[in-house]
Short mmCIF file of C-alpha atoms in Angstrom, two decimals:
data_model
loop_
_atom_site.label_atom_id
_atom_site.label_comp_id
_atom_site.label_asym_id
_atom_site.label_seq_id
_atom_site.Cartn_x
_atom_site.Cartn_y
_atom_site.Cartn_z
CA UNK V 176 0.00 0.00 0.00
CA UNK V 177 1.15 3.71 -0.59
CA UNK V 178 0.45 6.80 1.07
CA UNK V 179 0.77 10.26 -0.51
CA UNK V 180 0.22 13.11 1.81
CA UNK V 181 -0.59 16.61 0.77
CA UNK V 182 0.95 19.02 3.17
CA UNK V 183 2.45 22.57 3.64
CA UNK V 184 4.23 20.72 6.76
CA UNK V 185 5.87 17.44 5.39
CA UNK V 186 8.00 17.54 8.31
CA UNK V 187 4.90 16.47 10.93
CA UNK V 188 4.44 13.30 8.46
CA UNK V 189 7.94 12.79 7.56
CA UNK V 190 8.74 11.91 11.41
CA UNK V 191 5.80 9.79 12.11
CA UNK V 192 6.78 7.72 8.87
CA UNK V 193 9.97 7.19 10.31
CA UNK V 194 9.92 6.32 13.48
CA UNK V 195 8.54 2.62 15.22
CA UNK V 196 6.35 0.09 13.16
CA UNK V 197 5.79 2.09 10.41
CA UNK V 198 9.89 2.95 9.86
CA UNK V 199 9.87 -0.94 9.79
CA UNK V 200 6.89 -1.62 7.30
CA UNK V 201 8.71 0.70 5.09
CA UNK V 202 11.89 -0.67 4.76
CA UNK V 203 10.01 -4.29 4.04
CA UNK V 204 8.56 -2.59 1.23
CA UNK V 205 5.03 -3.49 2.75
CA UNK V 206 4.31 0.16 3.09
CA UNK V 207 5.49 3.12 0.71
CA UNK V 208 5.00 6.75 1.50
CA UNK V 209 5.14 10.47 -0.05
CA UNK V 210 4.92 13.52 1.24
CA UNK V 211 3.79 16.51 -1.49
CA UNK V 212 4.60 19.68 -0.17
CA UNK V 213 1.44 22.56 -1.58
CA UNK V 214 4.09 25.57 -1.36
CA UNK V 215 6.63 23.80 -4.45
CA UNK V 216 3.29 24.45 -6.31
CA UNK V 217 2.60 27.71 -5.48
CA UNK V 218 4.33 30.57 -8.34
CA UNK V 219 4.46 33.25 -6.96
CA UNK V 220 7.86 34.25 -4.78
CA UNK V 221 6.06 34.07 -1.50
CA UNK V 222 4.71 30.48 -2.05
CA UNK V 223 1.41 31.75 -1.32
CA UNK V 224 -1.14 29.16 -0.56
CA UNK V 225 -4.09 30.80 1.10
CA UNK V 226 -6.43 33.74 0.88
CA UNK V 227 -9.54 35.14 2.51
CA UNK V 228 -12.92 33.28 1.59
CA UNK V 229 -15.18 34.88 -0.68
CA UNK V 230 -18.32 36.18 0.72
CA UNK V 231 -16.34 37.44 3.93
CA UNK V 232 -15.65 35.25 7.18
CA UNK V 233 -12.75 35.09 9.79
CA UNK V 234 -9.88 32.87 9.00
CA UNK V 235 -7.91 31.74 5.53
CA UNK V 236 -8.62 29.42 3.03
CA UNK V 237 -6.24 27.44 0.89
CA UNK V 238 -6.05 28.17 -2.72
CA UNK V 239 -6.87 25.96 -5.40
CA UNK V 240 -4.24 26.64 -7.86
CA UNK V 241 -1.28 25.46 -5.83
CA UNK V 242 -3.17 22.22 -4.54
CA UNK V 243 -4.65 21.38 -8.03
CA UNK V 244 -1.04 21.31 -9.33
CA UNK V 245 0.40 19.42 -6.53
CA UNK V 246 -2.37 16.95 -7.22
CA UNK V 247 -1.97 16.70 -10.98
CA UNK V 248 1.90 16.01 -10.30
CA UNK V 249 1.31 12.67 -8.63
CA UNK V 250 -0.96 11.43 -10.99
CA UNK V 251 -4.85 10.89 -8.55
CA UNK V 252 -6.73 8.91 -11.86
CA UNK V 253 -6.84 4.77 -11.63
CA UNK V 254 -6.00 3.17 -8.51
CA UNK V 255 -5.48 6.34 -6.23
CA UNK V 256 -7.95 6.96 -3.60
CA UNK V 257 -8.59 11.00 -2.53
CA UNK V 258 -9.31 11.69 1.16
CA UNK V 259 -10.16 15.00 2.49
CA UNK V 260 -9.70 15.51 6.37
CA UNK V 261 -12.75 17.60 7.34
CA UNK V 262 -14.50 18.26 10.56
CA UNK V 263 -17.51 18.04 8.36
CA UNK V 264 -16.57 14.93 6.35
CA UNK V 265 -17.69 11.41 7.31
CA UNK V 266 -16.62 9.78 10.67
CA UNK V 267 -13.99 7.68 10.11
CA UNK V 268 -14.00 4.11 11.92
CA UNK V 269 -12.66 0.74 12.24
CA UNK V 270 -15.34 -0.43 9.59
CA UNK V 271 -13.97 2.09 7.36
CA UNK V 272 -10.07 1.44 7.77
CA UNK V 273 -10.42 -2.36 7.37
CA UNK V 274 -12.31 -1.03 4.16
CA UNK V 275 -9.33 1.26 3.38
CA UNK V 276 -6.58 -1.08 4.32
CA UNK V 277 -6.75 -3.27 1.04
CA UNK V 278 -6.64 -0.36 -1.35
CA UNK V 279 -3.68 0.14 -3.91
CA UNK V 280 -2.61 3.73 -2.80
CA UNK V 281 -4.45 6.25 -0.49
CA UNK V 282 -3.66 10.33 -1.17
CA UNK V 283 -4.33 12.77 2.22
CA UNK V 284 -5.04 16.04 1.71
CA UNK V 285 -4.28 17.85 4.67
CA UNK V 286 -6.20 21.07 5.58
CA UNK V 287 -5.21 24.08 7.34
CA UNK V 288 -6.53 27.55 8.26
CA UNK V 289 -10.23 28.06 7.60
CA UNK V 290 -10.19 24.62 5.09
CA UNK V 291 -9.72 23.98 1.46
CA UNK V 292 -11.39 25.92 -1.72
CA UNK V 293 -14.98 23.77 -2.34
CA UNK V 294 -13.65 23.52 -5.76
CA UNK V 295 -10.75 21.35 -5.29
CA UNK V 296 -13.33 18.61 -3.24
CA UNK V 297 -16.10 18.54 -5.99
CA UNK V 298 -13.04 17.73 -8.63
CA UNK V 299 -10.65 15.26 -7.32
CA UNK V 300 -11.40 14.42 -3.41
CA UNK V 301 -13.26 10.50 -3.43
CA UNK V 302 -13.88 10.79 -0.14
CA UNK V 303 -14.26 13.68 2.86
CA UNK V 304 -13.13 12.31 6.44
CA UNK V 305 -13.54 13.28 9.95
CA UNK V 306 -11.98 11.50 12.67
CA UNK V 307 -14.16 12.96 15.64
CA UNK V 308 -16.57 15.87 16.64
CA UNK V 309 -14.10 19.00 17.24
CA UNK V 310 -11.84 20.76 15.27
CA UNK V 311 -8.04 20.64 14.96
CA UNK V 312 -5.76 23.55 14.11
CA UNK V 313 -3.61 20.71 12.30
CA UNK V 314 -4.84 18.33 9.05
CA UNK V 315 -1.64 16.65 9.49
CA UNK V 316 -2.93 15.23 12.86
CA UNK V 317 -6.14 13.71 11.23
CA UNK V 318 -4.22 12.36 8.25
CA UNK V 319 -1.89 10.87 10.85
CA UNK V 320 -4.74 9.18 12.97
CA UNK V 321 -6.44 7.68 9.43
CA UNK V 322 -2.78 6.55 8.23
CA UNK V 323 -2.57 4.62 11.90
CA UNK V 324 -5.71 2.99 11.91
CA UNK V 325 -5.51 2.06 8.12
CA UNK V 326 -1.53 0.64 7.67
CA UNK V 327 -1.36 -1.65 10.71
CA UNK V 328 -4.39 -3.56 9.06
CA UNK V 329 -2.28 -4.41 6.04
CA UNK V 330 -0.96 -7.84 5.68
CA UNK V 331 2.12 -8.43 7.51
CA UNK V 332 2.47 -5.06 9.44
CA UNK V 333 2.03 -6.38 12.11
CA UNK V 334 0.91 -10.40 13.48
CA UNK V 335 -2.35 -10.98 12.31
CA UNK V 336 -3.14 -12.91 16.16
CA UNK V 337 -2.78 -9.02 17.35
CA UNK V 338 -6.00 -7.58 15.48
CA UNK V 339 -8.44 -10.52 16.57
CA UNK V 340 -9.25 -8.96 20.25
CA UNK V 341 -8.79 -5.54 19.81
CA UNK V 342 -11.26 -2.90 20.05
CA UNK V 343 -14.40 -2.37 17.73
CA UNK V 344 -13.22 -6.13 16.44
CA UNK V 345 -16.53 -7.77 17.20
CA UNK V 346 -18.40 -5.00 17.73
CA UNK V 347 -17.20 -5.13 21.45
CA UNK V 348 -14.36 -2.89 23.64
CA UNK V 349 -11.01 -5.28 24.13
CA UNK V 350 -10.77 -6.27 27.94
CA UNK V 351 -8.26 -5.07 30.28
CA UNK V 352 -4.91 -6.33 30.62
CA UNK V 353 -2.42 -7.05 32.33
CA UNK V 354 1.73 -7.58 32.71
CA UNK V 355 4.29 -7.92 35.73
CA UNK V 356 4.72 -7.30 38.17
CA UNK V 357 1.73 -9.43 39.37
CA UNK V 358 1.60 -6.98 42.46
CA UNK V 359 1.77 -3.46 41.61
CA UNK V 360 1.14 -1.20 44.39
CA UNK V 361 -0.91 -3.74 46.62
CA UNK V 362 -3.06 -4.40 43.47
CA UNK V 363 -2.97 -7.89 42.29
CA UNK V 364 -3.52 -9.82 38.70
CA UNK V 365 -6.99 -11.19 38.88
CA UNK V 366 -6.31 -14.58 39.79
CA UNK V 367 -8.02 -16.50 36.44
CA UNK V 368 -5.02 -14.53 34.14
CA UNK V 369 -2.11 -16.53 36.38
CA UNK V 370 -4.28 -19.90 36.64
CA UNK V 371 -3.33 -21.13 32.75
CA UNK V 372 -6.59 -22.52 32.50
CA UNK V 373 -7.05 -21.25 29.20
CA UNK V 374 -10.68 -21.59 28.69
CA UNK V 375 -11.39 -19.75 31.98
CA UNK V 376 -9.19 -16.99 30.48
CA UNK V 377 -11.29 -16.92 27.31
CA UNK V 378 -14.90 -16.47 29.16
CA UNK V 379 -13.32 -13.93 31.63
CA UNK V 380 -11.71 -11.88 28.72
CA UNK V 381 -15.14 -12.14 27.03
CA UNK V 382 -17.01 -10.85 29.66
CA UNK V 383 -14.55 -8.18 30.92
CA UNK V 384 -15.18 -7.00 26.88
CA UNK V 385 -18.94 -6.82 27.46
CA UNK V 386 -18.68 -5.24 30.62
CA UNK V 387 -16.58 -2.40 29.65
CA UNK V 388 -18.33 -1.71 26.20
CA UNK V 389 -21.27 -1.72 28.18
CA UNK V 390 -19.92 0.58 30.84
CA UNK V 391 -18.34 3.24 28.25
CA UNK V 392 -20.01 2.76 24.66
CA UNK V 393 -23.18 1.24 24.83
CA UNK V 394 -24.49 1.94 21.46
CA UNK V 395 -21.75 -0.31 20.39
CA UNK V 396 -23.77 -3.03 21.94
CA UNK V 397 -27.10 -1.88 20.92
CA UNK V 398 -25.82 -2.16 17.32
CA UNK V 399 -23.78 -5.25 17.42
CA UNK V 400 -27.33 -6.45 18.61
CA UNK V 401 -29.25 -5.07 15.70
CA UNK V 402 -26.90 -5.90 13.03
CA UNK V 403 -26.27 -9.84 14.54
CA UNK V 404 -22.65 -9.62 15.04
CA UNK V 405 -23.04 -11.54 18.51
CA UNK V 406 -22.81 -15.21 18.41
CA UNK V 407 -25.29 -17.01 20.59
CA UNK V 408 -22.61 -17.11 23.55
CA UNK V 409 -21.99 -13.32 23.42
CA UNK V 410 -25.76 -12.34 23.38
CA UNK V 411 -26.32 -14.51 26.49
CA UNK V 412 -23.27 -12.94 28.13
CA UNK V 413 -24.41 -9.55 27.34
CA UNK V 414 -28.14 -10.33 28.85
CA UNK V 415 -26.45 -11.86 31.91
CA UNK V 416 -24.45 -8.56 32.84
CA UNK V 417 -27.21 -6.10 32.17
CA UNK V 418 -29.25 -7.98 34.39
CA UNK V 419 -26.51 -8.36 36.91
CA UNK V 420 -26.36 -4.17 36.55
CA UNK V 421 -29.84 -4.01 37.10
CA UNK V 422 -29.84 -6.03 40.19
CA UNK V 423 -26.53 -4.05 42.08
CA UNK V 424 -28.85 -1.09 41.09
CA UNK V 425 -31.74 -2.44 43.07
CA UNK V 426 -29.52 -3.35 45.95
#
């Protein structure tokens, strides 16, 4: 998979391409990245690449010229996908990274100031994204968060065991865990983690997941529910603990 990022910062995505698992998945060749800097684009001696928004308004705007040229040098027809970050694009999720994860190459455009000219989106942008309900100074970050969630899905990035348990795999939270020392500050291991009964392990992970989701996102459940992502084992679990809630409420 390749990444092309769109940036008048290339230094913010340079470093995060080159540093941990990702430094690693690139010199495997699994991954291949590009960073596009907007202000080689822009002709004039200032490399400007913003100006105020017609129709009035606070804030800056980027230009179209320079980013329609930076986008025409890397070639966005065929098997390139276009991704605007955008408070008011689609949430992004795990749904939509696994989608992402198996596509040929993936361009960012990263925003700045008040957001990009309209123009630019209706002519080459696939796809707007948002990664959460607030607003960031920095497109760079939210390109950075979409890159994360997308590469580490990609075959062989990292050990495919590592993504079965996770978070939103399942439609469930993953369940807390746990490493030595198996006392830290009087608080112990739960006893069923050191027991190697592996089984035991299994149901008490399982129901630790329900527990949490259920605790901190429980429209996850409601919609794992509607959609039948639960086998019968899960839904029986999840029945068990709400009524289990319901009675330490009464008490």
């Amino acid at each position: 998979m390749k990444f092309t990022v769109l940036t008048l910062f290339p230094e913010i995505t340079n470093a995060y391409f080159a540093s941990s698992i990702m430094a690693k998945a690139l010199e495997k060749g699994i991954i291949q990245y590009r960073a596009v800097n907007i202000r080689d684009f822009a002709l004039d001696k200032h490399k400007t690449c913003d100006d105020a928004p017609y129709g009035g308004g606070p804030g800056m705007l980027m230009l179209a010229e320079p980013l329609s040229r930076a986008l025409k040098s890397i070639d966005t027809a065929g098997s390139s996908h276009v991704i605007c970050l955008t408070p008011s694009g689609r949430l992004f999720t795990q749904k939509r990274a696994q989608e992402l994860a198996v596509m040929e190459e993936i361009v960012l455009i990263c925003g700045r100031y008040e957001g990009i000219d309209q123009r630019i989106i209706d002519t080459y942008v696939d796809e707007e994204l948002s990664i959460g309900d607030y607003v960031l100074s920095s497109g760079e970050a939210a390109a950075l968060a979409v890159v994360d969630a997308i590469y580490r899905l990609v075959d062989w990035v990292i050990t495919p065991e590592s993504l079965t348990e996770e978070s939103f795999s399942g439609g469930l939270l993953e369940y807390p865990q746990y490493t030595r020392p198996e006392i830290f500050d009087t608080m112990k291991v739960p006893e069923v983690l050191l027991s190697g009964h592996h089984e035991n392990i299994r149901c008490w992970r399982q129901k630790k997941r329900v527990e949490k989701t259920l605790a901190f996102r429980p429209e996850l459940l409601e919609r794992g529910l509607r959609e039948g992502l639960f086998d019968a084992e899960t839904v029986k679990l999840i029945e068990k603990v709400r009524e289990d809630n319901e009675r330490d409420k009464g008490d």
